Short mmCIF file of C-alpha atoms in Angstrom, two decimals:
data_model
loop_
_atom_site.label_atom_id
_atom_site.label_comp_id
_atom_site.label_asym_id
_atom_site.label_seq_id
_atom_site.Cartn_x
_atom_site.Cartn_y
_atom_site.Cartn_z
CA MET K 1 66.30 114.10 87.92
CA TRP K 2 69.64 114.19 89.74
CA GLN K 3 69.47 110.44 90.35
CA ASN K 4 68.99 109.78 86.64
CA LEU K 5 72.07 111.77 85.61
CA SER K 6 75.31 109.98 84.86
CA LEU K 7 78.50 110.79 86.76
CA ARG K 8 79.75 112.84 83.82
CA GLY K 9 76.44 114.74 83.65
CA ARG K 10 76.52 115.46 87.38
CA ILE K 11 80.08 116.81 87.25
CA ASN K 12 79.32 118.95 84.18
CA LEU K 13 76.16 120.31 85.78
CA LEU K 14 78.02 121.20 88.98
CA LEU K 15 80.74 122.93 86.95
CA ALA K 16 78.14 124.94 85.02
CA LEU K 17 76.40 125.96 88.25
CA LEU K 18 79.69 126.99 89.87
CA LEU K 19 80.74 129.06 86.86
CA ALA K 20 77.32 130.71 86.66
CA LEU K 21 77.36 131.37 90.39
CA GLY K 22 80.83 132.92 90.19
CA LEU K 23 79.76 135.19 87.34
CA ALA K 24 76.56 136.17 89.15
CA VAL K 25 78.47 136.96 92.36
CA ASN K 26 80.92 139.17 90.44
CA ILE K 27 78.10 141.05 88.65
CA GLY K 28 76.18 141.39 91.90
CA ARG K 29 79.25 142.82 93.61
CA GLN K 30 79.63 145.47 90.90
CA VAL K 31 75.94 146.38 91.10
CA ALA K 32 76.13 146.62 94.91
CA GLU K 33 79.17 148.91 94.68
CA ALA K 34 77.56 151.12 91.97
CA GLY K 35 75.27 153.04 94.36
CA PRO K 36 77.98 154.19 96.81
CA ARG K 37 80.26 154.98 93.89
CA VAL K 38 77.67 157.25 92.20
CA GLN K 39 76.82 158.89 95.51
CA ALA K 40 80.48 159.67 96.18
CA GLU K 41 80.76 161.12 92.67
CA ASP K 42 77.67 163.35 93.33
CA GLN K 43 79.07 164.71 96.56
CA SER K 44 82.48 165.38 95.03
CA VAL K 45 81.08 167.22 91.99
CA ILE K 46 78.61 169.27 94.02
CA ARG K 47 81.28 170.23 96.56
CA LEU K 48 83.63 171.46 93.84
CA ALA K 49 80.84 173.33 92.00
CA ARG K 50 79.65 174.98 95.21
CA GLU K 51 83.13 176.17 96.15
CA PHE K 52 83.63 177.49 92.63
CA ILE K 53 80.30 179.38 92.64
CA GLU K 54 80.87 180.83 96.09
CA MET K 55 84.24 182.14 94.96
CA ILE K 56 82.72 183.75 91.81
CA VAL K 57 79.65 185.37 93.38
CA ALA K 58 81.71 186.87 96.21
CA ASP K 59 82.67 189.85 93.97
CA LEU K 60 79.43 189.86 91.94
CA ASN K 61 78.08 193.15 93.35
CA GLU K 62 81.20 194.99 92.22
CA ALA K 63 80.51 194.11 88.54
CA PRO K 64 79.07 196.88 86.29
CA ASP K 65 75.95 194.80 85.56
CA PRO K 66 75.54 192.17 88.32
CA ASP K 67 72.32 190.67 86.85
CA ALA K 68 73.85 190.13 83.42
CA LYS K 69 76.99 188.75 85.04
CA LEU K 70 74.96 186.29 87.15
CA ASN K 71 72.97 185.09 84.12
CA GLN K 72 76.19 184.62 82.18
CA ILE K 73 77.66 182.58 85.04
CA ALA K 74 74.54 180.36 85.17
CA ARG K 75 74.60 179.80 81.38
CA ASP K 76 78.33 178.99 81.38
CA LEU K 77 78.10 176.54 84.27
CA SER K 78 75.11 174.80 82.70
CA ARG K 79 77.40 173.52 79.94
CA LEU K 80 79.11 171.20 82.46
CA ARG K 81 78.31 167.47 81.96
CA HIS K 82 78.20 166.37 85.57
CA VAL K 83 76.20 169.23 87.08
CA SER K 84 73.55 171.76 86.09
CA ILE K 85 73.22 175.27 87.54
CA THR K 86 69.78 176.85 87.70
CA LEU K 87 69.19 180.53 88.63
CA ARG K 88 66.06 181.06 90.66
CA ASP K 89 64.45 184.17 92.09
CA ALA K 90 63.14 184.63 95.62
CA GLY K 91 59.89 182.91 94.67
CA GLY K 92 61.65 179.80 93.43
CA ARG K 93 60.96 180.43 89.72
CA SER K 94 63.68 179.32 87.32
CA LEU K 95 65.29 182.22 85.47
CA THR K 96 67.40 179.98 83.12
CA PRO K 97 66.22 177.53 80.49
CA PRO K 98 66.12 173.86 81.60
CA ARG K 99 69.09 171.58 80.84
CA THR K 100 68.78 169.46 77.70
CA GLY K 101 70.94 166.36 77.24
CA ALA K 102 71.72 164.64 74.01
CA ASP K 103 70.81 160.96 73.85
CA ASP K 104 73.68 159.18 72.13
CA GLY K 105 72.03 155.76 72.49
CA THR K 106 74.41 154.55 75.18
CA ARG K 107 72.30 155.45 78.18
CA PRO K 108 71.85 152.58 80.68
CA PRO K 109 68.33 151.24 81.18
CA ALA K 110 65.97 153.13 83.47
CA TRP K 111 65.71 150.32 86.00
CA PHE K 112 69.48 150.39 86.50
CA VAL K 113 69.53 154.17 86.87
CA GLY K 114 66.71 153.94 89.40
CA LEU K 115 68.60 151.22 91.26
CA VAL K 116 71.93 153.04 91.65
CA HIS K 117 70.73 156.69 91.61
CA PRO K 118 67.07 156.86 92.63
CA GLU K 119 67.05 160.57 93.56
CA GLN K 120 68.95 163.54 92.18
CA THR K 121 71.25 165.40 94.56
CA ALA K 122 70.75 169.20 94.58
CA VAL K 123 72.26 172.02 96.68
CA SER K 124 71.03 175.63 96.75
CA VAL K 125 73.60 178.47 96.99
CA PRO K 126 71.95 181.77 98.04
CA VAL K 127 73.00 184.93 96.18
CA SER K 128 71.98 188.59 96.69
CA ILE K 129 72.40 191.40 94.19
CA HIS K 130 71.78 194.92 95.55
CA GLY K 131 69.59 193.40 98.27
CA LYS K 132 67.51 191.33 95.86
CA PRO K 133 67.60 187.72 97.07
CA GLY K 134 68.00 184.72 94.74
CA SER K 135 69.73 181.34 94.55
CA LEU K 136 71.79 179.14 92.34
CA VAL K 137 70.62 175.51 92.50
CA ILE K 138 73.40 172.99 91.82
CA THR K 139 72.02 169.61 90.63
CA ALA K 140 74.30 166.57 90.11
CA HIS K 141 73.94 164.57 86.87
CA PRO K 142 76.26 161.50 87.18
CA ASP K 143 75.06 160.08 83.85
CA ASP K 144 78.61 159.47 82.66
CA GLU K 145 79.50 157.63 85.85
CA ILE K 146 76.36 155.48 85.68
CA ALA K 147 76.97 154.75 81.98
CA GLU K 148 80.57 153.84 82.75
CA ILE K 149 79.45 151.44 85.50
CA TRP K 150 76.81 149.92 83.21
CA ASP K 151 79.32 149.47 80.40
CA ALA K 152 81.71 147.77 82.84
CA ILE K 153 78.94 145.42 83.99
CA VAL K 154 77.92 144.58 80.42
CA THR K 155 81.56 144.04 79.45
CA GLN K 156 82.12 141.88 82.52
CA LEU K 157 79.00 139.88 81.69
CA GLU K 158 80.04 139.35 78.08
CA VAL K 159 83.69 138.57 78.78
CA GLY K 160 82.83 136.48 81.84
CA SER K 161 80.25 134.51 79.87
CA VAL K 162 82.77 133.80 77.13
CA ILE K 163 85.40 132.75 79.69
CA ALA K 164 82.86 130.64 81.57
CA VAL K 165 81.77 128.90 78.35
CA VAL K 166 85.39 128.25 77.35
CA LEU K 167 86.22 126.93 80.83
CA PHE K 168 83.10 124.78 80.79
CA LEU K 169 84.00 123.28 77.42
CA VAL K 170 87.59 122.66 78.56
CA MET K 171 86.41 121.04 81.79
CA MET K 172 83.88 118.96 79.87
CA ASN K 173 86.69 117.68 77.69
CA VAL K 174 88.92 116.99 80.70
CA VAL K 175 86.13 115.25 82.61
CA GLY K 176 85.16 113.28 79.51
CA ARG K 177 88.71 112.06 79.01
CA ALA K 178 89.10 111.28 82.71
CA LEU K 179 85.85 109.28 82.85
CA ALA K 180 86.21 107.68 79.42
CA PRO K 181 87.22 104.27 80.88
CA LEU K 182 83.88 104.02 82.73
CA GLN K 183 82.03 103.03 79.57
CA SER K 184 84.70 100.50 78.70
CA LEU K 185 84.60 99.21 82.27
CA SER K 186 80.84 98.76 82.10
CA GLU K 187 81.04 96.91 78.78
CA THR K 188 83.86 94.66 80.01
CA MET K 189 82.01 93.82 83.23
CA ALA K 190 78.93 92.93 81.18
CA LYS K 191 81.08 90.58 79.07
CA ILE K 192 82.58 89.01 82.19
CA GLU K 193 79.09 88.60 83.63
CA GLY K 194 78.15 86.79 80.43
CA GLY K 195 81.02 84.33 80.89
CA HIS K 196 83.60 85.91 78.55
CA TYR K 197 86.49 85.85 81.00
CA ASP K 198 89.00 86.72 78.29
CA ALA K 199 87.54 90.25 78.03
CA ARG K 200 89.97 92.99 79.00
CA VAL K 201 89.72 96.77 79.44
CA THR K 202 92.47 99.14 78.38
CA PRO K 203 93.69 101.08 81.46
CA GLY K 204 93.34 104.84 81.07
CA GLY K 205 91.92 108.01 82.55
CA ALA K 206 92.73 109.06 86.09
CA PRO K 207 95.22 106.95 88.09
CA GLU K 208 92.39 105.64 90.27
CA LEU K 209 90.41 104.48 87.24
CA ALA K 210 93.53 103.00 85.67
CA ALA K 211 94.09 101.01 88.89
CA ILE K 212 90.47 99.81 88.81
CA CYS K 213 90.94 98.72 85.19
CA GLY K 214 94.04 96.75 86.17
CA LYS K 215 92.21 95.10 89.08
CA LEU K 216 89.29 94.19 86.82
CA ASN K 217 91.64 92.61 84.28
CA HIS K 218 93.32 90.62 87.06
CA LEU K 219 89.92 89.57 88.42
CA ALA K 220 88.83 88.41 84.96
CA ALA K 221 92.03 86.40 84.60
CA VAL K 222 91.59 84.78 88.03
CA LEU K 223 87.94 83.98 87.30
CA GLY K 224 88.91 82.51 83.95
CA GLU K 225 91.52 80.30 85.59
CA ALA K 226 89.08 79.28 88.34
CA VAL K 227 86.38 78.38 85.82
CA GLU K 228 88.91 76.45 83.72
CA ASP K 229 90.11 74.61 86.83
CA LYS K 230 86.54 73.74 87.73
CA ARG K 231 85.87 72.55 84.20
CA ARG K 232 88.97 70.35 84.21
CA LEU K 233 88.12 69.15 87.72
CA ALA K 234 84.58 68.25 86.69
CA GLU K 235 85.94 66.50 83.61
CA ARG K 236 88.47 64.66 85.76
CA ALA K 237 85.79 63.76 88.32
CA VAL K 238 83.55 62.30 85.62
CA SER K 239 86.53 60.42 84.19
CA LEU K 240 87.52 59.08 87.62
CA GLN K 241 83.95 58.02 88.30
CA ASP K 242 83.90 56.08 85.07
CA VAL K 243 87.28 54.53 85.87
CA GLU K 244 86.17 53.60 89.40
CA ARG K 245 82.96 52.09 88.11
CA LYS K 246 84.86 50.12 85.50
CA GLU K 247 87.33 48.84 88.08
CA ILE K 248 84.59 47.93 90.52
CA ALA K 249 82.64 46.25 87.73
CA ARG K 250 85.77 44.36 86.62
CA GLU K 251 86.56 43.26 90.17
CA LEU K 252 82.98 42.17 90.73
CA HIS K 253 83.10 40.23 87.46
CA ASP K 254 86.60 38.81 87.87
CA GLU K 255 86.60 38.07 91.60
CA PHE K 256 83.11 38.22 93.03
CA GLY K 257 81.65 36.17 90.17
CA PRO K 258 84.09 33.21 90.46
CA TYR K 259 83.65 33.14 94.24
CA LEU K 260 79.88 32.97 93.86
CA PHE K 261 80.25 30.27 91.20
CA SER K 262 82.54 28.26 93.49
CA LEU K 263 80.15 28.67 96.43
CA ARG K 264 77.30 27.49 94.28
CA ALA K 265 79.30 24.48 93.08
CA HIS K 266 80.24 23.43 96.62
CA ALA K 267 76.70 24.01 97.85
CA SER K 268 75.37 21.83 95.02
CA ALA K 269 77.89 19.13 95.88
CA LEU K 270 76.79 19.21 99.53
CA ALA K 271 73.18 18.96 98.45
CA LYS K 272 73.98 15.88 96.36
CA LEU K 273 75.86 14.31 99.23
CA ALA K 274 72.87 14.94 101.49
CA ASP K 275 70.65 13.10 98.99
CA GLY K 276 72.93 10.03 99.23
CA ARG K 277 72.31 7.25 101.74
CA ALA K 278 75.67 7.49 103.52
CA PRO K 279 77.53 10.79 102.81
CA SER K 280 81.24 10.64 103.41
CA ALA K 281 82.41 12.78 106.33
CA GLU K 282 85.61 13.55 104.50
CA ALA K 283 83.72 14.83 101.45
CA VAL K 284 81.48 17.01 103.63
CA ARG K 285 84.54 18.40 105.45
CA LYS K 286 86.23 19.11 102.15
CA HIS K 287 83.30 21.03 100.72
CA GLY K 288 82.76 22.88 104.02
CA SER K 289 86.40 23.97 104.16
CA ALA K 290 86.16 25.20 100.59
CA LEU K 291 83.03 27.16 101.45
CA LEU K 292 84.76 28.83 104.42
CA GLU K 293 87.73 29.67 102.23
CA GLN K 294 85.56 31.30 99.60
CA ILE K 295 83.60 33.23 102.23
CA ASN K 296 86.83 34.59 103.78
CA ALA K 297 88.03 35.68 100.33
CA LEU K 298 84.69 37.39 99.71
CA GLN K 299 85.00 39.22 103.02
CA GLN K 300 88.47 40.49 102.15
CA PHE K 301 87.32 41.54 98.71
CA THR K 302 84.31 43.36 100.19
CA ARG K 303 86.60 45.13 102.70
CA ARG K 304 88.87 46.36 99.91
CA VAL K 305 85.93 47.72 97.91
CA LEU K 306 84.46 49.43 100.99
CA GLU K 307 87.85 50.96 101.84
CA ARG K 308 87.96 52.54 98.41
CA LEU K 309 84.42 53.86 98.77
CA ARG K 310 84.73 54.97 102.41
CA PRO K 311 87.45 54.56 105.08
CA VAL K 312 86.74 51.42 107.06
CA GLY K 313 86.49 52.03 110.80
CA LEU K 314 86.19 55.84 110.60
CA ALA K 315 82.65 55.84 111.97
CA GLU K 316 83.27 52.96 114.42
CA LEU K 317 86.75 53.80 115.71
CA GLY K 318 86.78 57.58 115.26
CA LEU K 319 89.11 59.97 113.47
CA ARG K 320 92.09 59.46 115.78
CA GLN K 321 92.20 55.68 115.41
CA ALA K 322 91.51 55.84 111.67
CA LEU K 323 94.45 58.23 111.10
CA GLU K 324 96.74 56.13 113.26
CA SER K 325 95.78 53.07 111.22
CA LEU K 326 96.44 55.01 107.98
CA SER K 327 99.86 56.15 109.23
CA ARG K 328 100.73 52.60 110.32
CA LEU K 329 99.95 51.23 106.87
CA TRP K 330 102.22 53.84 105.24
CA ARG K 331 105.01 53.09 107.76
CA GLU K 332 104.78 49.39 106.99
CA SER K 333 104.97 49.97 103.24
CA HIS K 334 107.65 52.74 103.47
CA PRO K 335 109.77 52.10 106.58
CA GLU K 336 112.44 54.53 105.35
CA VAL K 337 110.11 57.53 105.85
CA ALA K 338 109.45 58.83 109.38
CA ILE K 339 105.80 59.77 109.88
CA GLU K 340 104.79 61.74 112.97
CA THR K 341 101.09 62.25 113.65
CA SER K 342 99.89 64.68 116.32
CA ILE K 343 96.21 65.19 117.11
CA SER K 344 95.48 67.80 119.76
CA PRO K 345 93.39 66.57 122.71
CA ALA K 346 91.57 69.92 122.60
CA LEU K 347 90.17 69.14 119.16
CA GLY K 348 87.06 67.45 120.50
CA ALA K 349 84.25 66.12 118.32
CA THR K 350 84.32 67.50 114.79
CA GLY K 351 81.37 65.76 113.16
CA GLU K 352 81.10 63.05 110.54
CA THR K 353 81.56 65.34 107.53
CA ALA K 354 84.60 67.06 109.04
CA ASP K 355 86.12 63.70 110.07
CA LEU K 356 85.83 62.33 106.55
CA THR K 357 87.24 65.56 105.06
CA ILE K 358 90.23 65.59 107.45
CA TYR K 359 90.90 61.93 106.73
CA ARG K 360 90.80 62.52 102.95
CA ILE K 361 93.13 65.54 103.24
CA VAL K 362 95.74 63.52 105.15
CA GLN K 363 95.29 60.56 102.82
CA GLU K 364 95.73 62.71 99.68
CA ALA K 365 98.70 64.60 101.15
CA LEU K 366 100.49 61.38 102.20
CA THR K 367 99.82 59.84 98.81
CA ASN K 368 101.43 62.85 97.08
CA VAL K 369 104.40 62.72 99.47
CA PHE K 370 105.19 59.10 98.71
CA ARG K 371 104.53 59.48 94.97
CA HIS K 372 106.33 62.72 94.16
CA ALA K 373 108.18 64.35 97.08
CA GLY K 374 111.00 61.92 97.80
CA ALA K 375 110.84 62.99 101.46
CA THR K 376 112.36 61.25 104.46
CA SER K 377 110.16 62.90 107.09
CA VAL K 378 106.46 63.78 107.22
CA ASN K 379 104.74 65.67 110.02
CA VAL K 380 100.94 65.55 110.42
CA VAL K 381 99.34 68.01 112.88
CA ILE K 382 95.60 68.33 113.58
CA GLU K 383 94.54 70.96 116.11
CA PRO K 384 91.86 73.62 116.79
CA ALA K 385 92.38 76.62 114.54
CA GLY K 386 91.28 79.21 117.07
CA GLN K 387 89.25 81.04 114.42
CA GLN K 388 85.84 80.79 112.83
CA GLY K 389 84.88 80.01 109.27
CA ARG K 390 82.62 82.04 107.00
CA ASP K 391 79.46 80.60 108.57
CA GLY K 392 80.55 81.17 112.19
CA ARG K 393 81.63 77.58 112.92
CA PHE K 394 84.93 76.74 114.56
CA CYS K 395 87.59 75.18 112.35
CA ALA K 396 90.14 72.43 112.70
CA ARG K 397 93.60 73.11 111.26
CA VAL K 398 95.14 70.24 109.31
CA ARG K 399 98.83 70.65 108.43
CA VAL K 400 100.85 68.04 106.55
CA SER K 401 104.47 69.07 105.91
CA ASP K 402 107.41 67.14 104.47
CA ASN K 403 111.08 67.76 103.74
CA GLY K 404 110.89 66.72 100.10
CA ARG K 405 111.69 68.54 96.89
CA GLY K 406 108.49 70.63 96.82
CA MET K 407 106.82 71.91 93.68
CA GLU K 408 108.47 73.35 90.60
CA PRO K 409 107.96 77.09 89.87
CA GLY K 410 104.72 77.53 87.97
CA GLN K 411 103.61 73.96 88.66
CA LYS K 412 99.87 73.60 89.19
CA LEU K 413 98.18 71.49 91.83
CA GLY K 414 97.09 68.00 90.94
CA PHE K 415 93.48 67.03 90.54
CA GLY K 416 93.43 65.42 93.96
CA LEU K 417 94.34 68.60 95.83
CA VAL K 418 92.22 70.76 93.52
CA GLY K 419 89.23 68.52 94.17
CA MET K 420 89.95 68.61 97.90
CA ARG K 421 90.16 72.41 97.81
CA GLU K 422 86.77 72.62 96.08
CA ARG K 423 85.28 70.31 98.66
CA ILE K 424 86.68 72.35 101.56
CA LEU K 425 85.53 75.62 99.97
CA ALA K 426 82.03 74.17 99.65
CA LEU K 427 82.12 73.44 103.40
CA GLY K 428 83.23 77.04 104.15
CA GLY K 429 86.93 76.37 104.80
CA THR K 430 90.21 77.02 103.01
CA LEU K 431 93.15 75.00 101.69
CA ASN K 432 96.61 76.41 100.97
CA VAL K 433 99.70 74.75 99.56
CA VAL K 434 103.08 76.36 100.30
CA SER K 435 106.21 75.09 98.60
CA GLY K 436 109.75 76.09 99.49
CA GLU K 437 113.29 74.84 99.80
CA GLY K 438 112.37 72.97 102.98
CA GLY K 439 109.65 70.95 101.32
CA LEU K 440 105.89 71.21 100.86
CA THR K 441 103.21 72.14 103.36
CA VAL K 442 99.50 71.49 102.88
CA GLU K 443 97.38 73.43 105.38
CA ALA K 444 93.61 73.39 105.52
CA LEU K 445 90.94 74.92 107.74
CA VAL K 446 87.99 72.53 108.00
CA PRO K 447 84.76 73.80 109.65
CA THR K 448 83.58 71.43 112.38
CA ALA K 449 80.12 70.59 113.65
CA ALA K 450 80.69 72.67 116.81
CA ALA K 451 79.34 76.26 116.61
#
């Protein structure tokens, strides 16, 4: 049952139990103190009555009619509310009528009387008139004290119950207001789970809940931006694929096709010469030279297409030689920019996937430098990161920094770096871009094949 209760229900139930427990403890304390209180009242009343009687009966034998005087004393004292005085002879028989009490309807219940005053307290005072023994029996009747205690308990129970109910209602209202954002939080999280990243929750309630509401709103905004970036990236990737395919198809049609046609024409001419009786050596040499020329052009064209699809020499030469070749090409085309490349000897083997990723990061970063930065110096550093990725693999740190103009405030990353970041995240690494007055720094952690 407790597990099925909501947080609000649990708090309200605990409050109700605490209030009920406090009221019960207070009532129990009063009931526990009632017995000693009534007993103290009995002893006090009996002590006073006994001293009073002993003082009166001391001169009883000097009265003209001692028996009548004693009966009168017993009748007068019997009118007291807290005690009763009974005159008894030597045989123990009562010589005065029994005490009768009026029931005004306010008497406490019998179980309570039996709890706080189970036995009546009585004291016998011996008297002797002209040698005839007798006794006055003093019996305590603390009915008023018991009724007063009972009334106090009932009043405490009634007033305490009212106060407890009022406090409970007030606390319910306070708890309800404090936990009101929970329902809104649950509904907003359900909307975010359903893909509605524009859903927001109004901060309210306790400061902690208000902070959670603010964090949830920020999380929804970040998720919305991430999903939008992924959508634009996917759209851009599809667009780039189509553009690449179109360019490759155009190049195959415009360059590869004419080369094949020319090769076919020269091969046909050689076949015709072979069918002749005396083929001219000059004609054969001419067609052979043309064939070699076309084949060389086809090789260069094929190399360019393969370079666009995958870096040439990366698998054969390795990452270090491929990056040095890439840097040399940029130096030749932009001699005014100083490019320094440093690859740590401690890097070791990183694996084919990591090599290609590192190469693409440097390639994309250098492309952005020469297109947008206007830098005069570029520094490329590749070294062991000294830390592990999410899957426990060691990482290589790739840092490309320049002294260019950096990024404008609020400027978003281009599709190249966004796509590279998604690729690195899929591998379990990270990519950060830091822009400042000293230029732009692209730093990535790329998990390697080494565990």
